[in-house]
Tab-separated table of C-alpha atoms and ligand atoms in Angstrom:
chain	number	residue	atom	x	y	z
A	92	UNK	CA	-34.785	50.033	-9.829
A	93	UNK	CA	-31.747	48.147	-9.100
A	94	UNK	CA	-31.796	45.844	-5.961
A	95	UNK	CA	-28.908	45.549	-3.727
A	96	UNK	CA	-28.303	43.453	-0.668
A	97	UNK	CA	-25.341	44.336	1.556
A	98	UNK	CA	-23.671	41.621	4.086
A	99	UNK	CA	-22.195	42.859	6.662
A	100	UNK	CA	-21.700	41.570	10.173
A	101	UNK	CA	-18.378	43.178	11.325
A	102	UNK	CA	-16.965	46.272	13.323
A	103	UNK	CA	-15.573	47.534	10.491
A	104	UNK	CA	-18.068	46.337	7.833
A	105	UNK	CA	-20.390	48.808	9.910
A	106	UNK	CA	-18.292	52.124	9.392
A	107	UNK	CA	-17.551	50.885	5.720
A	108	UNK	CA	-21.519	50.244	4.599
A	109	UNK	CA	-22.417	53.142	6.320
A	110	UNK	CA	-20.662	55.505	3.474
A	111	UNK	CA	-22.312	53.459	0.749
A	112	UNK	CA	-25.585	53.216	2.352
A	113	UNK	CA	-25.678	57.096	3.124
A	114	UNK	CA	-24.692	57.899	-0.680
A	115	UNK	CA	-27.295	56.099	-1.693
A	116	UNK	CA	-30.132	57.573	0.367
A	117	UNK	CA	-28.969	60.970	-0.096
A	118	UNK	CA	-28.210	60.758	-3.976
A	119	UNK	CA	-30.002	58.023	-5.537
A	120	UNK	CA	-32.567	56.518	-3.822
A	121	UNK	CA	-34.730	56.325	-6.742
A	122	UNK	CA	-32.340	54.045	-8.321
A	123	UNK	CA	-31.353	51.741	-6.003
A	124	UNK	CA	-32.650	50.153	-3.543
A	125	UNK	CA	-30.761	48.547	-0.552
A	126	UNK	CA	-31.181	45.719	1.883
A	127	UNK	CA	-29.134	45.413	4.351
A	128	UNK	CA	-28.270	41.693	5.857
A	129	UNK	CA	-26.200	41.711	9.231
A	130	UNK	CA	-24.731	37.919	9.925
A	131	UNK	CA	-24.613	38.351	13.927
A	132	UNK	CA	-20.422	38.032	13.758
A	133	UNK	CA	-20.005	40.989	15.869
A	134	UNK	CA	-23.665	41.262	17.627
A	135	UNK	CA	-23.148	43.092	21.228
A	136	UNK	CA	-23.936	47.366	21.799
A	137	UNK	CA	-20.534	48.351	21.639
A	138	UNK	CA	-19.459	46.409	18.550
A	139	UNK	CA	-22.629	46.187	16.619
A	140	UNK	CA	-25.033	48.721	17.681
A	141	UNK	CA	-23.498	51.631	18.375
A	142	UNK	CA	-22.125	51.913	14.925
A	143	UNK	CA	-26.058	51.910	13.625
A	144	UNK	CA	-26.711	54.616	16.030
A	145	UNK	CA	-23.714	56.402	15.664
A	146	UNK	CA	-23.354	56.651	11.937
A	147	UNK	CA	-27.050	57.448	11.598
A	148	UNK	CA	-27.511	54.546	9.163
A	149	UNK	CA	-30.981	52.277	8.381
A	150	UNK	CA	-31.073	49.542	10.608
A	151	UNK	CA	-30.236	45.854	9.611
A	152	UNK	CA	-33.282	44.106	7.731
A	153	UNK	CA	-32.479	41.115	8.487
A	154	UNK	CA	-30.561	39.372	11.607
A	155	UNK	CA	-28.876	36.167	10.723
A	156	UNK	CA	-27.411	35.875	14.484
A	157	UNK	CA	-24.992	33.629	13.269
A	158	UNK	CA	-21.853	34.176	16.112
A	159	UNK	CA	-19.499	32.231	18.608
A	160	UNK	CA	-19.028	29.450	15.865
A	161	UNK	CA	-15.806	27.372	14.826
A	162	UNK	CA	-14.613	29.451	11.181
A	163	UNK	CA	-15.965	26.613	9.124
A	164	UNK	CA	-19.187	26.726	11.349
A	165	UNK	CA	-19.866	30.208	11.443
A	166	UNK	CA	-18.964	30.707	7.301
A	167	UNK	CA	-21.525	27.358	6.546
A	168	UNK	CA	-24.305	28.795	8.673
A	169	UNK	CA	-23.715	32.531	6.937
A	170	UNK	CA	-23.990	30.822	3.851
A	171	UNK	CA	-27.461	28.836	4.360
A	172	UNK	CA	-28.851	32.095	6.104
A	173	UNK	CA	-27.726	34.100	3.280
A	174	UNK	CA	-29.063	31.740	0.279
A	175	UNK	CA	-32.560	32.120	2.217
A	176	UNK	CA	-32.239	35.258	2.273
A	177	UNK	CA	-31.611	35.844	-1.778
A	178	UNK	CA	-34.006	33.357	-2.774
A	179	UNK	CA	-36.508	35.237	-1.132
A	180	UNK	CA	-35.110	38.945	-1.992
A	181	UNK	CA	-33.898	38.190	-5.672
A	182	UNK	CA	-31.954	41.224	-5.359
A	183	UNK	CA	-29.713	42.461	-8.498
A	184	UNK	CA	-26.717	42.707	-6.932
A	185	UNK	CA	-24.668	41.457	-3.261
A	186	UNK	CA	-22.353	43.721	-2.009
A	187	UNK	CA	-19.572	42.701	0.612
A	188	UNK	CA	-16.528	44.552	2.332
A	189	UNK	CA	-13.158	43.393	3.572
A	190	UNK	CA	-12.690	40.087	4.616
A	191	UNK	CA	-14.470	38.614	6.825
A	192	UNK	CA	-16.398	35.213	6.953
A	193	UNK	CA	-19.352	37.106	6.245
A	194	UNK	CA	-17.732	38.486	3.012
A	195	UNK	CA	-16.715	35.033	1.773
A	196	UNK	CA	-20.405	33.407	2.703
A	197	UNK	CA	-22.191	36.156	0.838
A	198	UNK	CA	-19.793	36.128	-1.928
A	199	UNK	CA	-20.251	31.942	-2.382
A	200	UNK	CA	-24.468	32.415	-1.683
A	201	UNK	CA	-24.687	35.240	-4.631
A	202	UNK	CA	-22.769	33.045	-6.874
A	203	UNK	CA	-23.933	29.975	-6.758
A	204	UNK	CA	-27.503	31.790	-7.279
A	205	UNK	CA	-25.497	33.692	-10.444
A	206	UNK	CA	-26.201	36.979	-8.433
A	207	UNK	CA	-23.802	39.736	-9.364
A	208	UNK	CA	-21.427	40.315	-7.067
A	209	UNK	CA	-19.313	43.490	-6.201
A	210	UNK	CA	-16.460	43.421	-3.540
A	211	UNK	CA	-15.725	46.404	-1.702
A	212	UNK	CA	-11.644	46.260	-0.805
A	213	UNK	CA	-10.622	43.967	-3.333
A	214	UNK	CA	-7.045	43.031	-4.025
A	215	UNK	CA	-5.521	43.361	-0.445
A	216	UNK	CA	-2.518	41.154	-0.013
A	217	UNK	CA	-1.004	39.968	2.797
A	218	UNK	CA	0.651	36.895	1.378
A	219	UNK	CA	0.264	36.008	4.511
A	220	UNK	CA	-1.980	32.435	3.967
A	221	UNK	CA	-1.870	31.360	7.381
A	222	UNK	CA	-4.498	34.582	7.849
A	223	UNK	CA	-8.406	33.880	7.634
A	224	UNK	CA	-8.861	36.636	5.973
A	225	UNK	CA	-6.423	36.332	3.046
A	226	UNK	CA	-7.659	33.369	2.346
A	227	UNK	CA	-11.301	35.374	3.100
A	228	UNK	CA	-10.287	37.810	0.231
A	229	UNK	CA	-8.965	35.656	-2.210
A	230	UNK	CA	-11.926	33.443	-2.745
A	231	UNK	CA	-13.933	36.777	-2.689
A	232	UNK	CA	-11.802	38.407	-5.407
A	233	UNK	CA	-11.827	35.962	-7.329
A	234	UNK	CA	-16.100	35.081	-7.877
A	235	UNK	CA	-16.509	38.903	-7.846
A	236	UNK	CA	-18.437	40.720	-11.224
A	237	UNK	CA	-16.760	44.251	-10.015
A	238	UNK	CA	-13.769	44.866	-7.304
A	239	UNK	CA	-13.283	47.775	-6.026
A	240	UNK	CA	-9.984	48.373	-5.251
A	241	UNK	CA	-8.529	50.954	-2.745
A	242	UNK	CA	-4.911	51.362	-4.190
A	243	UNK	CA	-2.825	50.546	-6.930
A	244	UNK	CA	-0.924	48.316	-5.228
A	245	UNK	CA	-4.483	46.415	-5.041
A	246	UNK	CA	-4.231	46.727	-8.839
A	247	UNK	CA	-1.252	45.670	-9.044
A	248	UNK	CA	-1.988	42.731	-6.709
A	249	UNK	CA	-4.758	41.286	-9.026
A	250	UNK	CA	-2.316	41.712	-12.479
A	251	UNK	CA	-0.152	39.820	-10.817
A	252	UNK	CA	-2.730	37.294	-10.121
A	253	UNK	CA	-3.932	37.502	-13.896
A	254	UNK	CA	-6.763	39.011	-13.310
A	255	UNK	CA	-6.353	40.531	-16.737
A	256	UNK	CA	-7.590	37.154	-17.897
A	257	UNK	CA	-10.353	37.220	-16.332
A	258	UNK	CA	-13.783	38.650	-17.102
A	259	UNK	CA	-14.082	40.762	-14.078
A	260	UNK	CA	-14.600	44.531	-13.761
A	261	UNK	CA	-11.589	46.145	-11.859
A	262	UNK	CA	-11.944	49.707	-10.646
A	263	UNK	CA	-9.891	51.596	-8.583
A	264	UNK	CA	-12.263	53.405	-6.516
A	265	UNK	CA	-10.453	54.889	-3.653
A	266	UNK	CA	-10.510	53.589	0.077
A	267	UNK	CA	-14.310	53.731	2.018
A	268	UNK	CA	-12.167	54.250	5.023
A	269	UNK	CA	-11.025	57.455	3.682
A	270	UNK	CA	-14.374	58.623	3.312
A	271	UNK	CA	-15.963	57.381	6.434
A	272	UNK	CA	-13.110	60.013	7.737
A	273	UNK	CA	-13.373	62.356	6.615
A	274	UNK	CA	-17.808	62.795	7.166
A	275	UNK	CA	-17.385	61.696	10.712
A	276	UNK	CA	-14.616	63.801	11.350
A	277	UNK	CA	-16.676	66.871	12.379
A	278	UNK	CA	-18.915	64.466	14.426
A	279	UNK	CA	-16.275	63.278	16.554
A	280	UNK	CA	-17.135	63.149	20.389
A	281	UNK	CA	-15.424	62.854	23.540
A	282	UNK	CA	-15.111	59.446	25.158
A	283	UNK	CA	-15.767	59.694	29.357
A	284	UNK	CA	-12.247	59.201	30.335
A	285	UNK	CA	-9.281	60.739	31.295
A	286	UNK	CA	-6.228	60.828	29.629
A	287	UNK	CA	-3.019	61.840	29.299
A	288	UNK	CA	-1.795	64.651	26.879
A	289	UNK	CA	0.806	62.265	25.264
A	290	UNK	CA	-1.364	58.954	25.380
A	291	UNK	CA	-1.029	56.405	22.691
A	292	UNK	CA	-3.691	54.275	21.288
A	293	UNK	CA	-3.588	51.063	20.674
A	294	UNK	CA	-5.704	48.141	19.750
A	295	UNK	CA	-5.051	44.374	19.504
A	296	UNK	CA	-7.528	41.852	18.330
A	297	UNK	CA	-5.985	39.537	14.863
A	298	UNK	CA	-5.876	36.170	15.618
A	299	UNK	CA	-2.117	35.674	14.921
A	300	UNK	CA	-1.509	37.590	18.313
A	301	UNK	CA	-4.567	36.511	20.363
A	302	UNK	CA	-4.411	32.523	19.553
A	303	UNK	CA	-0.832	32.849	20.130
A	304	UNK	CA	0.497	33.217	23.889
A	305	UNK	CA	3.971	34.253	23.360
A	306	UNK	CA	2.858	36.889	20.788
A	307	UNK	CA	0.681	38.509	22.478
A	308	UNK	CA	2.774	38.408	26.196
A	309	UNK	CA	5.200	39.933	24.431
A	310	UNK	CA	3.440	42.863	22.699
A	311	UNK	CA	2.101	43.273	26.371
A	312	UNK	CA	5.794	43.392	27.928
A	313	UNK	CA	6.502	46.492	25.530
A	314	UNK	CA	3.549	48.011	25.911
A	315	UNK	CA	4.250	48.021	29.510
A	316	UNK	CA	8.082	49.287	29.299
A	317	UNK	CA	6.517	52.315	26.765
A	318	UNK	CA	3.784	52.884	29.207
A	319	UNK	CA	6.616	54.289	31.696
A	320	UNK	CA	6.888	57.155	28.538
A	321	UNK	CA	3.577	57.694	27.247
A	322	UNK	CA	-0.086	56.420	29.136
A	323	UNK	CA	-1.184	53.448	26.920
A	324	UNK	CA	-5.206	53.732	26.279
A	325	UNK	CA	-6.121	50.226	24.830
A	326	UNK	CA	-9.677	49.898	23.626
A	327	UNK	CA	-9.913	45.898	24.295
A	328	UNK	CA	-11.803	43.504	21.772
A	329	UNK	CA	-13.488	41.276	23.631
A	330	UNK	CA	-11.955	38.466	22.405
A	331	UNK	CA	-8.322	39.897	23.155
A	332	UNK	CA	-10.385	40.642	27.057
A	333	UNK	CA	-10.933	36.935	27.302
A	334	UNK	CA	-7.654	35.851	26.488
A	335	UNK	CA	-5.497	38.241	28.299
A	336	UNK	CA	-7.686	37.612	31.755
A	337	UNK	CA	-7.820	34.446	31.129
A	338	UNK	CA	-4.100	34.173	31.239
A	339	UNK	CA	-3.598	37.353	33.887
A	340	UNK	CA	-1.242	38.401	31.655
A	341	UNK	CA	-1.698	42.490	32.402
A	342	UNK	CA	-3.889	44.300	35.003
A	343	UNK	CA	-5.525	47.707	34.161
A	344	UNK	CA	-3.790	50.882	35.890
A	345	UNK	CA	-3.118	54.283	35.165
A	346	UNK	CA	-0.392	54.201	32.636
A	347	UNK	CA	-1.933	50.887	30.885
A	348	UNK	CA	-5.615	51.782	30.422
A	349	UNK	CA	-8.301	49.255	29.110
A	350	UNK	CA	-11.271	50.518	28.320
A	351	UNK	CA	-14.475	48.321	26.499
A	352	UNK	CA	-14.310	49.262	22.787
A	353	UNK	CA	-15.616	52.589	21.645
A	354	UNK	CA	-17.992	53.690	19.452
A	355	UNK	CA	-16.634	55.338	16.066
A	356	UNK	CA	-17.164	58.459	16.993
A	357	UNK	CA	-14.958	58.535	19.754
A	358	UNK	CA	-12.457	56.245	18.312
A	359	UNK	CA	-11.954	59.515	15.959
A	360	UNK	CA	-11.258	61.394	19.054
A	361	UNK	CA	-8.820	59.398	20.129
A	362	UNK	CA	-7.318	59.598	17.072
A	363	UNK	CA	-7.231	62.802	16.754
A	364	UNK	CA	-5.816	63.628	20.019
A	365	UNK	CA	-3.184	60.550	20.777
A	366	UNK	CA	0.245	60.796	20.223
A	367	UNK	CA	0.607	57.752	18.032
A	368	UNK	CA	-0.994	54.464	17.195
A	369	UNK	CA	0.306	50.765	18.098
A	370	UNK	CA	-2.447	48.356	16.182
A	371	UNK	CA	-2.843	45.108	14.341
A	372	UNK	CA	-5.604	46.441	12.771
A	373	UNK	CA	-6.099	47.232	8.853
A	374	UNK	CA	-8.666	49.930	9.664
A	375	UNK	CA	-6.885	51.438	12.245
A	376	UNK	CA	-3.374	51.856	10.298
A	377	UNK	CA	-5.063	54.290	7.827
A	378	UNK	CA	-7.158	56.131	10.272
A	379	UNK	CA	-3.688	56.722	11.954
A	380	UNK	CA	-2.952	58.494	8.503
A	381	UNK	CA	-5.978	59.964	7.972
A	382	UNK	CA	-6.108	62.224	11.530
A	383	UNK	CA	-2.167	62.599	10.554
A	384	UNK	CA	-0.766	60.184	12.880
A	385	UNK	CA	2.015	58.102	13.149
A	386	UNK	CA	1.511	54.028	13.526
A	387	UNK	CA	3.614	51.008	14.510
A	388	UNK	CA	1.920	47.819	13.399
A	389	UNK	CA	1.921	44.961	15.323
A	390	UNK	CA	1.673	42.579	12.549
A	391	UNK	CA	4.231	40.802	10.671
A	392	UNK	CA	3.455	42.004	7.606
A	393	UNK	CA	0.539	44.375	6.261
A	394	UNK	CA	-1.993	44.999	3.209
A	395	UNK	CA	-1.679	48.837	3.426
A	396	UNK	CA	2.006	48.897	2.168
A	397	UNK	CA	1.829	52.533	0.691
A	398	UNK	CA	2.148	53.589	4.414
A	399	UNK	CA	5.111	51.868	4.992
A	400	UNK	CA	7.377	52.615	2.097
A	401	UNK	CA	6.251	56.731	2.562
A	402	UNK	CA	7.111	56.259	6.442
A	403	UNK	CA	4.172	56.474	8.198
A	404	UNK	CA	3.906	53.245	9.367
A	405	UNK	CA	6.867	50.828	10.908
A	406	UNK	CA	5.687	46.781	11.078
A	407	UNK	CA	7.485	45.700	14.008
A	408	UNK	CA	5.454	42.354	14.553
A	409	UNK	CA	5.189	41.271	18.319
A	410	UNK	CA	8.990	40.936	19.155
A	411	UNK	CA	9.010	43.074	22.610
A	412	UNK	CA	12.329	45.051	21.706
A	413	UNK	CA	11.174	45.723	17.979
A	414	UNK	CA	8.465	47.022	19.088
A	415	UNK	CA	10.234	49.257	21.853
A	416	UNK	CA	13.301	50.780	19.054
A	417	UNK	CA	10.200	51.143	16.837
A	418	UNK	CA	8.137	53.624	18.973
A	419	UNK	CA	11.902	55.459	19.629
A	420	UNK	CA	12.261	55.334	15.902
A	421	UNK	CA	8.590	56.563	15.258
A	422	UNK	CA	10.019	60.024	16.558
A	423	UNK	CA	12.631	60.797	14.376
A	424	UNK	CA	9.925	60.276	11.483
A	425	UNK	CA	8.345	63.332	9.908
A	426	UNK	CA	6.470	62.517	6.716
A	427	UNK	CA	4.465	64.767	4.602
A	428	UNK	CA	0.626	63.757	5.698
A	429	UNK	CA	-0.759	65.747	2.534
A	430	UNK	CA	-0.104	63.095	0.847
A	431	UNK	CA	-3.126	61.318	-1.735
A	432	UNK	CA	-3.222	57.949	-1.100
A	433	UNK	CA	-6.515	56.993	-0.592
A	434	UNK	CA	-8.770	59.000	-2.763
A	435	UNK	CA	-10.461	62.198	-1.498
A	436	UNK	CA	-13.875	61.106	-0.092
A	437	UNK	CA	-15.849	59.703	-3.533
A	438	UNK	CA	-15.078	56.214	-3.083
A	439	UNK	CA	-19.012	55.895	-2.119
A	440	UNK	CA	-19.844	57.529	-5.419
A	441	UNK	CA	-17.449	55.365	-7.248
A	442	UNK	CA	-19.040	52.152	-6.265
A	443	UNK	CA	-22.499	53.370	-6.672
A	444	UNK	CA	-22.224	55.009	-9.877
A	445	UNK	CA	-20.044	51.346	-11.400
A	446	UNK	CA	-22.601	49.297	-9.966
A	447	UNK	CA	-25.635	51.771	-11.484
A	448	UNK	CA	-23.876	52.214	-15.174
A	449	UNK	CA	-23.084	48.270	-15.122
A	450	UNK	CA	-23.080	46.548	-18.354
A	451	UNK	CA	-22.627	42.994	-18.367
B	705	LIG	N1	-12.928	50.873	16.033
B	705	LIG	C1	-13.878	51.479	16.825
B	705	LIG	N2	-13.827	51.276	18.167
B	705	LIG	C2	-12.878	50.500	18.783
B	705	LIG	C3	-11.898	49.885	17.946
B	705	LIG	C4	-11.964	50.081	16.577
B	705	LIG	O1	-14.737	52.197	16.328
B	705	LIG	O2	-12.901	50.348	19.994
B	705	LIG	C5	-12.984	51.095	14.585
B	705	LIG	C6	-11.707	51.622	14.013
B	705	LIG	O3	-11.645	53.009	14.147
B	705	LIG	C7	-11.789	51.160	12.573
B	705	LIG	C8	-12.522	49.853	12.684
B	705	LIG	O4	-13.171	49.860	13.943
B	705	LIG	O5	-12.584	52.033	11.803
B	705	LIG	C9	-11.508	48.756	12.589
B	705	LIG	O6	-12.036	47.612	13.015
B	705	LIG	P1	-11.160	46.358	13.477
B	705	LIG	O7	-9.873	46.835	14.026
B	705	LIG	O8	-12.054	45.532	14.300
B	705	LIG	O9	-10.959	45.566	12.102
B	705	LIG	P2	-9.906	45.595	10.936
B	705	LIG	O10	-9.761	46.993	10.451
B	705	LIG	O11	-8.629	45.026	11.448
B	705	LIG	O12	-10.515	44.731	9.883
């Protein structure tokens, strides 16, 4: 029996565990067991919970609470929570996802207990180093027995690292995301709300654009000149909440709608039924793709840059008129959405089955 323990304490680490987790009970429960650690970075019902619920998944087995904390607080605490945790548990294996502080605390606990390690999203670039989480993956990447990449460019990333140099196990395994999408798909519900036919969705929550004033005022003046064309739905982080209250810099109405975040299940509704997607979110810029969508990224530059270069996804940062001549020029786009580039829903088995055939 091989022992895993998963860290996760994100919104998105949620939706991504979940397809591991659920391959595992379903197909090989017999051969692996898995213990699931939740760090408390995202800890309230509609950003923790409701995924668990939702996504029908076991429930954390341990709590680490760990939240509200300075980066360098919250990572040290994750990693003294997490070290208790694997002395007591000597599991096998930690698994992590994305890039998060938790990611980078569990990788650093497993290692310096020589625990295997396997990260889930491995070689995303941003090149961007002013971002926590390149510098999150990086580290990650780097002290990682097996990473899983999503694309070839991730491969590509990690040559051009040297990573052939080094004694690591890289697989491509196809994007979790992908998965996630396409199970949930058929689950999909119906937030209470009403919208527009021609809405468009957007989310903001990176820390370039809500630690920085001007960025984010000026993502909201274009989001209110394109509200006079399409009814804006905005499912607000809390964080972004704080900040753009804080500094009155919009007011809810009719064509600028802020609603608390949603659960996953209606965030695939949403998707399915807007008429395009404005986001600084990695997550969100495939899902866009996934439910055939078109995206403008509000970012100055982005990991996922297969979606760019096959046009369905414009970066137009947080300048107010980019953004404004992008969502014109996202209608004069029509890209094929058939297109392959994130496997076809057997990432979950791909990590499981590397991780069970192992051979150090
Ligand atoms: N998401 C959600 N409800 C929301 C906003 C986002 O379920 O109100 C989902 C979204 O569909 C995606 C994931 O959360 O699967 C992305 O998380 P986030 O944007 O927080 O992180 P990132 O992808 O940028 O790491």
């Amino acid at each position: 029996m091989i022992k895993i323990i998963t860290i996760i304490g994100a919104r998105p680490q949620f939706i991504k565990a979940a397809v591991v987790s659920r391959y595992i009970l379903e197909n090989c429960s017999s051969a692996i067991k898995e213990i699931i650690v939740h760090t408390g970075q995202h800890y309230d019902a509609n950003m923790s919970d409701i995924f668990f619920e939702q996504m029908d998944i076991p429930k954390p087995d341990y709590f680490l609470n760990v939240n509200g904390l300075s980066h360098g607080a919250m990572t040290g605490q994750m990693l003294e929570k997490i070290e208790a945790v694997l002395i007591n548990e000597k599991p096998d294996w930690v698994l992590v996802y994305g890039d998060t502080n938790s990611t980078l605390a569990g990788a650093l606990a497993a290692k310096k207990l020589h625990i295997k390690l396997a990260h889930v999203e491995a070689g995303l670039r941003s090149f961007n180093m002013a971002m926590p989480e390149e510098i999150n993956r990086i580290l990650t990447d780097r002290i990682s027995d097996i990473l899983f990449c999503p694309t070839d460019q991730a491969i590509a990333n990690l040559k051009s690292e040297g990573y052939q140099n080094i004694s690591a196990t890289i697989l491509k395994s196809g994007d979790v995301m992908q998965d996630a999408a396409l199970y949930y798909s058929t689950k999909s519900q119906k937030p209470e709300l009403s919208v527009s036919e021609n809405f468009v969705l957007c989310t903001i929550h990176r820390a370039e654009n809500t630690d920085n004033l001007d960025r984010l005022k000026s993502i909201f003046a274009a989001l209110s000149e394109i509200s006079k064309l399409h009814q804006v739905v905005l499912p607000l982080h809390p964080r972004t909440k704080n900040i753009v209250i804080k500094n009155n810099i919009i007011i809810d109405n009719e064509n600028i709608k802020i609603i608390d975040p949603v659960g996953y299940l209606e965030m695939i509704h949403l998707l399915k039924n807007c008429q395009f997607v404005m986001t600084d979110s990695g997550g969100l810029q495939k899902e866009a793709f996934f439910f055939g969508k078109l995206c403008l990224t509000l970012r100055d530059e982005t990991e996922w840059v297969e979606l760019v270069e096959n046009s369905f996804n414009i970066i137009v940062g947080s300048n107010r008129e980019k953004i404004i001549n992008g969502a014109e020029k996202l209608q004069t786009l029509n890209p094929k959405f058939e297109k392959n580039l994130y496997g076809q829903g057997k990432t979950g088995e791909n990590i499981v089955n590397a991780i069970i055939n192992y051979k150090n």
